Structure formats: structure tokens, C-alpha cells
Short mmCIF file of C-alpha atoms in Angstrom, two decimals:
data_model
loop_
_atom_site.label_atom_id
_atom_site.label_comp_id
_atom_site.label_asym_id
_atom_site.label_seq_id
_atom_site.Cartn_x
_atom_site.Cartn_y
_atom_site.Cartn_z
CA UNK A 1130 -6.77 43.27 26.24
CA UNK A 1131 -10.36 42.90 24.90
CA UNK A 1132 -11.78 42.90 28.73
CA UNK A 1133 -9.88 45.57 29.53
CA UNK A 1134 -11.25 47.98 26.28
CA UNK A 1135 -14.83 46.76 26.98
CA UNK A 1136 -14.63 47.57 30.99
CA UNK A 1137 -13.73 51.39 30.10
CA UNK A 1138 -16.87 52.02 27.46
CA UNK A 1139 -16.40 53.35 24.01
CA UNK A 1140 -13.22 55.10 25.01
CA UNK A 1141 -11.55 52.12 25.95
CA UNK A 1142 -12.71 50.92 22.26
CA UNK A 1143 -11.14 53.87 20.85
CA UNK A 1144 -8.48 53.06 22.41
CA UNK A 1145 -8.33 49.71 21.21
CA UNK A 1146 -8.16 50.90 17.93
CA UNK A 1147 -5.52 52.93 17.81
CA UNK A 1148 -3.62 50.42 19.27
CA UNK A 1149 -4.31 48.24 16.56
CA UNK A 1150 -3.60 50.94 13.99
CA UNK A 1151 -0.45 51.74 15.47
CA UNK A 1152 1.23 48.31 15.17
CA UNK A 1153 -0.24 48.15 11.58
CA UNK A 1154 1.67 50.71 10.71
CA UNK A 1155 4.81 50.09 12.37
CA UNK A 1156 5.21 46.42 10.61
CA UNK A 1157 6.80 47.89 7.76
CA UNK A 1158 9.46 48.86 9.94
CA UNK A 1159 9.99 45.40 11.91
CA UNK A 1160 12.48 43.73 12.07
CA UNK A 1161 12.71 40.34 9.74
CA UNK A 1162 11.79 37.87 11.60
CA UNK A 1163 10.72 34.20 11.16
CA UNK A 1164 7.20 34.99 12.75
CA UNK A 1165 6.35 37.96 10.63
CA UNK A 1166 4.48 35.88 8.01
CA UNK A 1167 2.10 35.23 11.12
CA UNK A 1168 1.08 38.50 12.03
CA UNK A 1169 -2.08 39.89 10.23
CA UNK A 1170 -1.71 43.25 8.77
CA UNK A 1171 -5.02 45.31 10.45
CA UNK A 1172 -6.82 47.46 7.49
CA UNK A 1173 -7.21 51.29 8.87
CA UNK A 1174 -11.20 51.27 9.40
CA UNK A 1175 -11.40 54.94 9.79
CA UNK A 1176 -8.83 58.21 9.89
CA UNK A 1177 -7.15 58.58 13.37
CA UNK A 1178 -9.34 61.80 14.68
CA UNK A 1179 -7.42 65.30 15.34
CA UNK A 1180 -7.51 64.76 19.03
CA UNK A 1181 -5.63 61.06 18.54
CA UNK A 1182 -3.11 62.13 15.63
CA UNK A 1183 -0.70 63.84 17.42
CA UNK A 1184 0.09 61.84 20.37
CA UNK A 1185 0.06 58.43 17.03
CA UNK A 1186 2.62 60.34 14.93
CA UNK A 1187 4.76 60.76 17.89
CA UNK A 1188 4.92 57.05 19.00
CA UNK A 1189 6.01 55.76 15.25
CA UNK A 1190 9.02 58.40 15.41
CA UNK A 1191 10.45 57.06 18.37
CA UNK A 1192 10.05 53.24 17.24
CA UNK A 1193 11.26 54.21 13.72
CA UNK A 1194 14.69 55.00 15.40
CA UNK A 1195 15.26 52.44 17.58
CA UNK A 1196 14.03 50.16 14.40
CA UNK A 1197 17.12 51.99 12.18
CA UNK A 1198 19.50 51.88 14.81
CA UNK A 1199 18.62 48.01 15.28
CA UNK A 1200 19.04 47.90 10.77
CA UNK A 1201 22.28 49.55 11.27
CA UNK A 1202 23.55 47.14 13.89
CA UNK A 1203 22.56 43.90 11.81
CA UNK A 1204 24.30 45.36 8.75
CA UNK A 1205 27.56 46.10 10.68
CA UNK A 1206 27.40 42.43 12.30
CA UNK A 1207 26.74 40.94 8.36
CA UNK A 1208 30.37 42.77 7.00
CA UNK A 1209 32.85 40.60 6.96
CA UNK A 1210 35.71 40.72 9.78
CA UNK A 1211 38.74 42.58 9.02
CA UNK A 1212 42.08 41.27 7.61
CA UNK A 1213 43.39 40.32 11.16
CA UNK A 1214 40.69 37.67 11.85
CA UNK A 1215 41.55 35.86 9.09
CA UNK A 1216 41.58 32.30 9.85
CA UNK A 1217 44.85 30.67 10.53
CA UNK A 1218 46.78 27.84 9.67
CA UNK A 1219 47.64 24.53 11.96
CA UNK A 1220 50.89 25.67 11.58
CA UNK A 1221 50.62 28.87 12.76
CA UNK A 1222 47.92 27.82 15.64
CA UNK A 1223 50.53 24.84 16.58
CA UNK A 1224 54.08 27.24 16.49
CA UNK A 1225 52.18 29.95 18.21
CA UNK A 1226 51.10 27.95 21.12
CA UNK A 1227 54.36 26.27 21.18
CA UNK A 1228 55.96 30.21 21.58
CA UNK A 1229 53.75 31.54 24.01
CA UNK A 1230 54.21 29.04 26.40
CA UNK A 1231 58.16 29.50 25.48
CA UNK A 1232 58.01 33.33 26.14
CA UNK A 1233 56.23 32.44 29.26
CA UNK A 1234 59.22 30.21 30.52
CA UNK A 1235 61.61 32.35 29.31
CA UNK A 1236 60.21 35.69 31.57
CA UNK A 1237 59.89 33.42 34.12
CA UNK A 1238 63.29 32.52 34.33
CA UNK A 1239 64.65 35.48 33.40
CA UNK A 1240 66.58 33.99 30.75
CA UNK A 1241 65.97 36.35 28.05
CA UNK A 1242 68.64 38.17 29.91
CA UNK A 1243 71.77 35.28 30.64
CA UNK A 1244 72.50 34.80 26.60
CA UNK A 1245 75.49 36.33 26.97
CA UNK A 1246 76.56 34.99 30.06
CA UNK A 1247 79.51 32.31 30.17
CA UNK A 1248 78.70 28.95 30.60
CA UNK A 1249 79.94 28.68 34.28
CA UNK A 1250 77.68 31.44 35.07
CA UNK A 1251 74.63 29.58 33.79
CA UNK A 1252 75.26 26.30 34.80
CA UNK A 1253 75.40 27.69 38.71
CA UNK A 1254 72.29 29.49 38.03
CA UNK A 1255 70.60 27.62 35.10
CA UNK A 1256 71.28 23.86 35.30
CA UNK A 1257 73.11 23.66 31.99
CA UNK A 1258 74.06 20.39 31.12
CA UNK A 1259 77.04 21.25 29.13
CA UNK A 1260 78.70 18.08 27.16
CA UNK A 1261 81.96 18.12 27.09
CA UNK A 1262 84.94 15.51 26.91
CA UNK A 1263 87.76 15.70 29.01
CA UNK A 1264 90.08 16.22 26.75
CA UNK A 1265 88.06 19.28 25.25
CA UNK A 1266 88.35 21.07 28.32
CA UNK A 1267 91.53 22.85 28.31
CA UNK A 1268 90.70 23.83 24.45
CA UNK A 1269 87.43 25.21 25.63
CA UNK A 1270 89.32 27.24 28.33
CA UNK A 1271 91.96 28.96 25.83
CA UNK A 1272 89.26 29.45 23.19
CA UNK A 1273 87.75 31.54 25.74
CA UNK A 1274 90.73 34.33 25.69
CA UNK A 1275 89.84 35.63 22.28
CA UNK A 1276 89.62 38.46 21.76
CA UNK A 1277 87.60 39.37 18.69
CA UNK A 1278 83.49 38.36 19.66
CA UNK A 1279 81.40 35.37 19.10
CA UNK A 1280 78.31 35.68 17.56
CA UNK A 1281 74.94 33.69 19.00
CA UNK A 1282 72.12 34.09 16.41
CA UNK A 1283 68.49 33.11 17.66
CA UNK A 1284 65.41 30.99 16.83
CA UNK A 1285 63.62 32.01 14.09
CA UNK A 1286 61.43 29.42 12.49
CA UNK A 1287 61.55 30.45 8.44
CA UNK A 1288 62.70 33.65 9.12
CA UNK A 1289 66.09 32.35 8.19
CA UNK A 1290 67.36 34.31 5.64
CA UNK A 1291 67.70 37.49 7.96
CA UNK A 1292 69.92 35.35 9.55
CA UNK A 1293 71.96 34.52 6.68
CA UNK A 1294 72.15 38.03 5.25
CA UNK A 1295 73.37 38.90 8.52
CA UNK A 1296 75.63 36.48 8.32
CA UNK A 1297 77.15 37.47 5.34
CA UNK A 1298 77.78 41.46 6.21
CA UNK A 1299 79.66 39.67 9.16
CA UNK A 1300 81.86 37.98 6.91
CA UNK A 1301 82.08 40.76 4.69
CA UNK A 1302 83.27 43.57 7.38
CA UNK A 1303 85.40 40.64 8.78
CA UNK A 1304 83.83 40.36 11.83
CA UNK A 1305 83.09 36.48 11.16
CA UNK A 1306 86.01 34.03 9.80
CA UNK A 1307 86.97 30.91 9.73
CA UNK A 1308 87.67 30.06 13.76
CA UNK A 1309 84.73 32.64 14.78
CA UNK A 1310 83.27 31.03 17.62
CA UNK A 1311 79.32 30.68 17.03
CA UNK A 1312 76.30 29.46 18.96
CA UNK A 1313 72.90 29.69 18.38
CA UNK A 1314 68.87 27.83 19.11
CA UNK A 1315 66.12 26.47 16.22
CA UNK A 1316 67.11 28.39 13.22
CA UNK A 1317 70.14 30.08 14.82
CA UNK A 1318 71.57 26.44 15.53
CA UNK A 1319 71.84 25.83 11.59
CA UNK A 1320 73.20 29.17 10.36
CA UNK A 1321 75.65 28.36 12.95
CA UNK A 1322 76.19 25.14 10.44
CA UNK A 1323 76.25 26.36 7.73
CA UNK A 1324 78.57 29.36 7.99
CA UNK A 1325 81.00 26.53 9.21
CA UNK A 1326 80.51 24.41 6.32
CA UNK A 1327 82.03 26.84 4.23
CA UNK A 1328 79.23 27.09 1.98
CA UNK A 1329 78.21 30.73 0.73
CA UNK A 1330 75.25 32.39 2.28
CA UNK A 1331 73.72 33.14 -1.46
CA UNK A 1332 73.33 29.00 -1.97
CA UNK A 1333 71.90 28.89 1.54
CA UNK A 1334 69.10 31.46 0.14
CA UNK A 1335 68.48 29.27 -2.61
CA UNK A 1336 68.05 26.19 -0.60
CA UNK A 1337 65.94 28.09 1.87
CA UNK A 1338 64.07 28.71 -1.54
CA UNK A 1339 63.59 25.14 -2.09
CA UNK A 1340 62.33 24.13 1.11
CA UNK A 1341 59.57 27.09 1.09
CA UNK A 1342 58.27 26.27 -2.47
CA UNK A 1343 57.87 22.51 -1.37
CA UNK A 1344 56.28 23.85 2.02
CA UNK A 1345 53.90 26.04 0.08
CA UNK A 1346 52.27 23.29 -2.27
CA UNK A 1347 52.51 20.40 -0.27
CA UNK A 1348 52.00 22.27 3.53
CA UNK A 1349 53.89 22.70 6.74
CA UNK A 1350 52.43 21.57 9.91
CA UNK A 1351 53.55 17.76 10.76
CA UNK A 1352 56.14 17.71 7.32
CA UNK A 1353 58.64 20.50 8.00
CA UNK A 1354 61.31 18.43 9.75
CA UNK A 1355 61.61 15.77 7.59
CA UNK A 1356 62.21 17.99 4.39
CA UNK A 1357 64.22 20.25 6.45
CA UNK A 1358 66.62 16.97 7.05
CA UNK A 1359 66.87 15.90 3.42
CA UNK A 1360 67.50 19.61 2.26
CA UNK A 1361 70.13 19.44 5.21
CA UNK A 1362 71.57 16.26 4.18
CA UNK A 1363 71.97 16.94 0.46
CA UNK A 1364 73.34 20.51 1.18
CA UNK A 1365 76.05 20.16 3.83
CA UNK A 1366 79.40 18.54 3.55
CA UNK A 1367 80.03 14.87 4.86
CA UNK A 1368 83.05 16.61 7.12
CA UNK A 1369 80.76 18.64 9.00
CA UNK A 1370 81.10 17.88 12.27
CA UNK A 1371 85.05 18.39 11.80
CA UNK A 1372 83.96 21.72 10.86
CA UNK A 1373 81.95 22.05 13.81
CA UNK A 1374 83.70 20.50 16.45
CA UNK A 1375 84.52 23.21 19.19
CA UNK A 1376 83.46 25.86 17.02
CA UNK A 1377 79.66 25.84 17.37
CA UNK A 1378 77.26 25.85 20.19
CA UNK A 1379 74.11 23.93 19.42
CA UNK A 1380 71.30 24.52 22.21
CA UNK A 1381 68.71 21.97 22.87
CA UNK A 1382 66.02 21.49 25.49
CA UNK A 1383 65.89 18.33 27.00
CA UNK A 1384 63.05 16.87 28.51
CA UNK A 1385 63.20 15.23 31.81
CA UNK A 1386 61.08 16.05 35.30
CA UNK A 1387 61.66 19.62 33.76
CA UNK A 1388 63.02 21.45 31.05
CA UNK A 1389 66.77 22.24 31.16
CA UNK A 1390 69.20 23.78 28.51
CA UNK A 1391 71.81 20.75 26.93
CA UNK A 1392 74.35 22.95 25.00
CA UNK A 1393 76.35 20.40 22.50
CA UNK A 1394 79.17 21.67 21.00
CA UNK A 1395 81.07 17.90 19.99
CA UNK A 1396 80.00 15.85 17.19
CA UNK A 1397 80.74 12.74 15.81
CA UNK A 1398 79.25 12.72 12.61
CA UNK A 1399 77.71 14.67 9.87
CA UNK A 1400 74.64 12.70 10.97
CA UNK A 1401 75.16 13.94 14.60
CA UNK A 1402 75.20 17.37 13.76
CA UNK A 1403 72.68 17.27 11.51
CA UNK A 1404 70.25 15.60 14.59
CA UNK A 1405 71.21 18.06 16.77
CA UNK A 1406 70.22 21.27 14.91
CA UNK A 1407 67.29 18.98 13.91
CA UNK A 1408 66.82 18.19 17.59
CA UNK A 1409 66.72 22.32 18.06
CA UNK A 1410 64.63 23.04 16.06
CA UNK A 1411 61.96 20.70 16.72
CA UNK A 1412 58.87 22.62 17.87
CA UNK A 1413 56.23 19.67 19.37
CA UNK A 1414 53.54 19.16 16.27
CA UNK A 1415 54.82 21.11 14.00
CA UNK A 1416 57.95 19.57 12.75
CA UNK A 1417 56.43 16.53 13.18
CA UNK A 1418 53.35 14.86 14.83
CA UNK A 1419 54.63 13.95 17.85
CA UNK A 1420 55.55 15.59 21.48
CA UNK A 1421 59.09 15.59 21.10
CA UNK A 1422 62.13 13.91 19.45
CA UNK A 1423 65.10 12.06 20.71
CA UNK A 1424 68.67 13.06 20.37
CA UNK A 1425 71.44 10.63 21.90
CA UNK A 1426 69.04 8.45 23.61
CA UNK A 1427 67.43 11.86 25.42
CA UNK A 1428 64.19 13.07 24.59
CA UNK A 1429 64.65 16.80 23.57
CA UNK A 1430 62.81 19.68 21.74
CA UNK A 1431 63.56 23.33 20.22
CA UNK A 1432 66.31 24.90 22.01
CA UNK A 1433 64.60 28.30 22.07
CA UNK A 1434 62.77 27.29 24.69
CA UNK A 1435 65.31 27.50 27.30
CA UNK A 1436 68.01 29.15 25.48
CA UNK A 1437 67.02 31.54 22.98
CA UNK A 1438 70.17 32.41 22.29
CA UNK A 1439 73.14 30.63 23.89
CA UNK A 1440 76.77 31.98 24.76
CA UNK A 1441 79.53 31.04 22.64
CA UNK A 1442 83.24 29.93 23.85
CA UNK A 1443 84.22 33.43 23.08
CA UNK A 1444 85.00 36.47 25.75
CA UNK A 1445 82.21 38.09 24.31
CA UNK A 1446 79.15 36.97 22.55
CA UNK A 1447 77.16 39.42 20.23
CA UNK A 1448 73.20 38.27 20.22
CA UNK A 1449 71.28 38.71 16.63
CA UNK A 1450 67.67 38.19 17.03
CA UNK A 1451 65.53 37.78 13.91
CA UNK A 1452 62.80 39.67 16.07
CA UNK A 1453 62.42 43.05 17.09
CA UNK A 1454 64.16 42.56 20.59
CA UNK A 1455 62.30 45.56 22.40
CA UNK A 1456 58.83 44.00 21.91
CA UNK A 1457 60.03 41.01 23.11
CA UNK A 1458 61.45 42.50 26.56
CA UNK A 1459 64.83 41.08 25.04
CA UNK A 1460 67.73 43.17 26.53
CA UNK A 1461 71.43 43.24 25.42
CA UNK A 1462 70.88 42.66 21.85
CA UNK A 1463 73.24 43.45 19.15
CA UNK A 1464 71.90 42.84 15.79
CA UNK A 1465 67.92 42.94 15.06
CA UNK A 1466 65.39 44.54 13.66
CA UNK A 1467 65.76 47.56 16.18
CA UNK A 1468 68.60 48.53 14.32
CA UNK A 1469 67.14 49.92 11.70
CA UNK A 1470 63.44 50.18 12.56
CA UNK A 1471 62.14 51.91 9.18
CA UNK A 1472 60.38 50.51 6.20
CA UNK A 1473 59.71 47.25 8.64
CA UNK A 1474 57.17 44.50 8.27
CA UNK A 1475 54.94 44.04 11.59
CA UNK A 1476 55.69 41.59 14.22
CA UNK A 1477 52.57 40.16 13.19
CA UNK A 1478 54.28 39.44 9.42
CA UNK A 1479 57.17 38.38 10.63
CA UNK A 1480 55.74 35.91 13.19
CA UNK A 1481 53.50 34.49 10.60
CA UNK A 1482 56.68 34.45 8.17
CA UNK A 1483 58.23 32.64 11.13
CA UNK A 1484 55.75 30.09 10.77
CA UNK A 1485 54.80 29.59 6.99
CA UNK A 1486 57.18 30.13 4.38
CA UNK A 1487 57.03 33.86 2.74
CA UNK A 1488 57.20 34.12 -1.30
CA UNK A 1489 60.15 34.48 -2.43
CA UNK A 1490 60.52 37.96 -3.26
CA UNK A 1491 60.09 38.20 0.70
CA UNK A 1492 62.51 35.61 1.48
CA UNK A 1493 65.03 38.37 -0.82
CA UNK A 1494 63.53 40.97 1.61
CA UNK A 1495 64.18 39.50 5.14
CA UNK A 1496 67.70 38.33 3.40
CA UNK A 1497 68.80 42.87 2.88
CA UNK A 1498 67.02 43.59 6.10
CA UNK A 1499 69.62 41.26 7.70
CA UNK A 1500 71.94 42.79 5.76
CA UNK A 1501 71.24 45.86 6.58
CA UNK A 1502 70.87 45.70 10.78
CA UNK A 1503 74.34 43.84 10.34
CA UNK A 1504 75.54 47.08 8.89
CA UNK A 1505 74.43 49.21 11.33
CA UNK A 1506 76.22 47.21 14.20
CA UNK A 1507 78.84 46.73 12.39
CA UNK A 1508 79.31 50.54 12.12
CA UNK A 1509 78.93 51.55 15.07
CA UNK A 1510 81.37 49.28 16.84
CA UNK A 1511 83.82 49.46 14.34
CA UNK A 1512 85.80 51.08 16.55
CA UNK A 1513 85.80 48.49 18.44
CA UNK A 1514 86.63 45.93 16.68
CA UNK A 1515 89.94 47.48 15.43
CA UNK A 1516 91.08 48.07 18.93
CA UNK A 1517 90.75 44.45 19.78
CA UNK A 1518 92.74 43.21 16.26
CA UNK A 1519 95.08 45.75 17.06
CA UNK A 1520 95.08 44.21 21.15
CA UNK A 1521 95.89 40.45 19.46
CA UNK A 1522 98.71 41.23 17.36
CA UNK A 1523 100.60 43.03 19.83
CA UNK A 1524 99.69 39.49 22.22
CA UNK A 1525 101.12 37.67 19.49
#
């Protein structure tokens, strides 16, 4: 710089120093930077002459706006990120990984569409490995002629209470009694148990209750199944699994050189029933801290994944998902959300509600909004329903 102002004469010294000037009186307007404390500021020697002022008070205007627009930039970078970048929990990091790669099996295989299908149909298309005993057979087929409808509920991690107040406007419009065929995945699998233990949806809710207050202050991730098992243990009867036998569909994955769909619907124990909605419910790392689980010798994990929601032994099966079934490219489903689609939480809510127990004053909430999309069905296939009574007596 200095050889090139002295090759030019005085007016490359001139200008040298306006140079000079001109970064002294843009530092006010830098940047901070680690480096500033190094930079001398240059005292103005003498005015800026009329020829030079013009052409130096247009050169700071420009720099002064790239110089705010740089300020404004570093202040919107320093607020903090919005609500939805909150950090999450293991749990809901682990479960969410766990049901993308479930949705991505399930479009895959196009089973989001065959829960309604009959058994026969899925195990030519599916690979079902249905357990059955001999002897069960010719039940299973004459269970099959009813006429009034089954009802598979889905998974639905925590969100179980929607599936319990649904439950109960079942029972309530007398759409679910005591030899209602049932099926269901996860969370779906134990509603299906405990509607047939004859225990009252309310004293489910309170249990569910339980479970979230001791999931709240002592955490989720890694715990969940083995205080989901001693709430399950305390709460059902010991003559469960006469309760259950033939009645209810369990759906499990099992593990082998690939996924496949082990529906269970015989049980020899309370304890057997009890591992086998354990069993489908077991999402890997989040129940508990290991890959999967075993259930009769087999290694298996949450039934959702290959059966969301199962068929039952019924003619017909009516689906409830605890999920809003459109945005989940769910077809055919009878009772969700989509019923009734105002005054809703997000998707986002419920799938981190799915995850981590909700207060209780929520856990109320999701137990109406079942309610609720219950009544809505149940209304509009009324109908229906009295057609097919009305069909059985005169069979009778």
C-alpha cells in the first residue's frame, strides 16, 4: 500500500489518507470481533476537503447497511429456537425411531390396509403364523358366523385411555358384550384384556393414572415394561386367560430371518396372557434395554409392527385407531380421531403423549375424546347394527 501511494506523488498520499480516515470511521460500526482490540483507531489529521467529502460520505452509507443487516442477522441467530425444537426425551427419540421404521414396513407391505381381512386371507398373503389347537378349530370356524362385529383396537403407546373411553361407549350402546370377539396390537392388545376381565373402564383410567405418575417422577425409557407388568399383575383377575381364551386376538411380531405377524389367541395362564400383551407391546429400548423379548421360547417384539391392528374371529371387524387414520394413509377405519376432528390436539401431542405419559387432566381428555369418536360411529351405523340383532334372532 505505502509503495503504491508514494509511486503516484502527493495524490497518491491523499489518497492514502482518506483511506485511512475512512476505516477510522467505519470501526464503530464493525462487527465484534476477537481482533478488534488490535486495530489502532487513526486520529483525523485534517478535514476531508470539499472535492473528497462527497464521494467519503457515500462509501460509509453503503457499509453502514450491510454492517446493520449483518447486526440484524446475529440477533435473529442469538433468539432462542421455537417451541418445536425443544429437546426431546430418550423415550421419545427411542419410540420414534422404533415407529418410523414400523410405518416404513407397514407401507411397504401394504398392511395398513389387510386389518380387516380374515385370517385365511392373510396367512396366504402375509405369512401369519396363527396358533391354534386342533381342537379350537371348529370353535374358531362357528365363531366366525356372527353376526354382530368384532372390534380390533390399535397400538397406541400411553395413549390408552382413548382406547378405554372408546371402549366404554361400546359397551354402553351395546355394541360390545360379554362374547364380543376382540383383537388388537401394543396398547390395543391390553384393552382387549381388560374389557374381558370384566373390570370397568373407569378403574382402568385410574390404573393408567398410576402407572403415568410413577413414569413421570421416576422416567420412562428402559422402566416402562416392568411397571406396566406389576400394574398388570395386581389389576387383572387370576382367571384371565379363561376369560380370554378364544375371545381375544393378541398380535405379536416375531423375530426370525424376518419379521412375521404371530396372532395368539389361546392361553394357559394369567401369566401367559399377561406375557403376551407384554410381548406386544414391547417396543426395542424403550420398554426395556434390550433388542427384543421372548415369548414361548420365540424372540418377539410390539405387534404394531406387522399388525397394527389385527382381525378378530368375527364376520366383520371394526378398526379404532388412537391416531388420526388419514395422516397416517390408514384406510378402512371405523373409530378415530377423524370422527370428530374439532377441538383436537396435534399429531405432534398425541405422538409425544404416545410416548411420555400426559398429566392427568389430559389422560381425562384423551379418555371423552374416545368417548366421543365412539359416539359418532356408533350413530351412524346404528342402523346397522339393529338390522343384524334383528338378522340373529330370527336365525335363532
Amino acid at each position: 500500500m505505502l509503495r503504491a501511494c508514494t509511486r503516484v506523488g502527493g495524490a497518491g498520499a491523499g489518497g492514502c489518507g482518506r483511506r485511512e480516515r475512512l476505516m477510522a470511521s467505519l470501526i464503530p460500526f464493525l462487527p465484534p470481533s476477537p481482533y478488534s482490540t488490535h486495530l489502532p483507531r487513526q486520529p483525523q489529521s485534517q478535514p476531508p476537503t470539499a472535492a473528497t467529502q462527497p464521494a467519503a460520505a457515500a462509501r460509509p452509507s453503503r457499509f453502514r447497511l450491510l454492517f446493520a443487516r449483518a447486526a440484524a442477522q446475529r440477533q435473529r441467530d442469538s433468539e432462542p429456537a421455537p417451541a418445536a425444537e425443544e429437546r426431546r426425551s430418550l423415550a421419545v427419540r427411542t419410540g420414534e425411531l422404533f415407529l418410523g421404521l414400523a410405518a416404513l414396513l407397514l407401507r411397504g407391505t401394504g398392511a395398513e390396509r389387510s386389518g380387516g381381512a380374515a385370517v385365511e386371507e392373510m396367512e396366504a398373503r402375509d405369512g401369519v403364523v396363527w396358533e391354534q389347537r386342533p381342537q379350537d378349530v371348529d370353535a374358531e370356524r362357528r365363531r366366525r358366523e356372527l353376526t354382530s362385529p368384532g372390534f380390533s383396537f390399535s397400538a397406541a403407546g400411553l395413549l390408552f385411555p382413548y382406547h378405554l373411553g372408546a371402549a366404554q361407549c361400546l359397551m354402553d350402546r351395546g355394541y360390545i358384550t360379554e362374547t364380543t370377539p376382540l383383537a388388537g396390537s401394543s396398547a390395543g392388545a391390553i384393552i382387549c384384556a381388560v374389557i374381558a376381565s370384566g373390570n370397568t373402564m373407569q378403574d382402568a383410567l385410574q390404573v393408567t393414572k398410576v402407572l403415568a405418575d410413577n413414569c413421570r417422577s421416576k422416567g420412562t425409557a428402559f422402566r416402562l415394561g416392568a411397571v406396566l407388568k406389576d400394574v398388570l399383575v395386581e389389576f387383572l383377575p387370576d382367571d384371565l386367560h379363561i376369560r380370554c381364551n378364544g375371545r381375544i386376538r393378541v398380535a405379536i411380531t416375531q423375530l426370525s430371518w424376518r419379521p412375521r405377524a404371530l396372532l395368539v389367541d389361546q392361553f394357559d395362564s394369567k401369566e401367559d396372557v399377561i406375557n403376551a400383551v407384554i410381548t406386544s407391546s414391547f417396543i426395542p429400548g424403550y420398554l426395556a434395554p434390550r433388542p427384543a423379548t421372548f415369548f414361548r421360547n420365540r424372540l418377539g417384539i410390539d405387534g404394531g409392527l406387522t399388525l397394527f391392528m389385527p382381525p378378530t374371529s368375527a364376520a366383520e371387524t371394526v378398526r379404532i385407531c388412537a391416531f388420526p387414520a388419514s395422516r397416517l394413509g390408514l384406510q378402512d377405519i371405523g373409530i378415530s380421531p377423524d370422527c370428530n376432528p374439532e377441538n383436537r390436539a396435534s399429531p405432534r401431542q398425541l405422538f409425544n403423549w404416545a410416548l411420555e405419559p400426559a398429566a392427568d387432566e389430559t389422560l381425562d381428555k384423551l379418555y371423552e375424546l374416545g368417548y366421543l369418536d365412539a359416539a359418532v360411529w356408533a350413530e351412524q351405523n346404528y342402523a346397522e347394527l339393529i338390522a343384524k340383532n334383528d338378522q340373529s334372532l330370527v336365525a335363532d
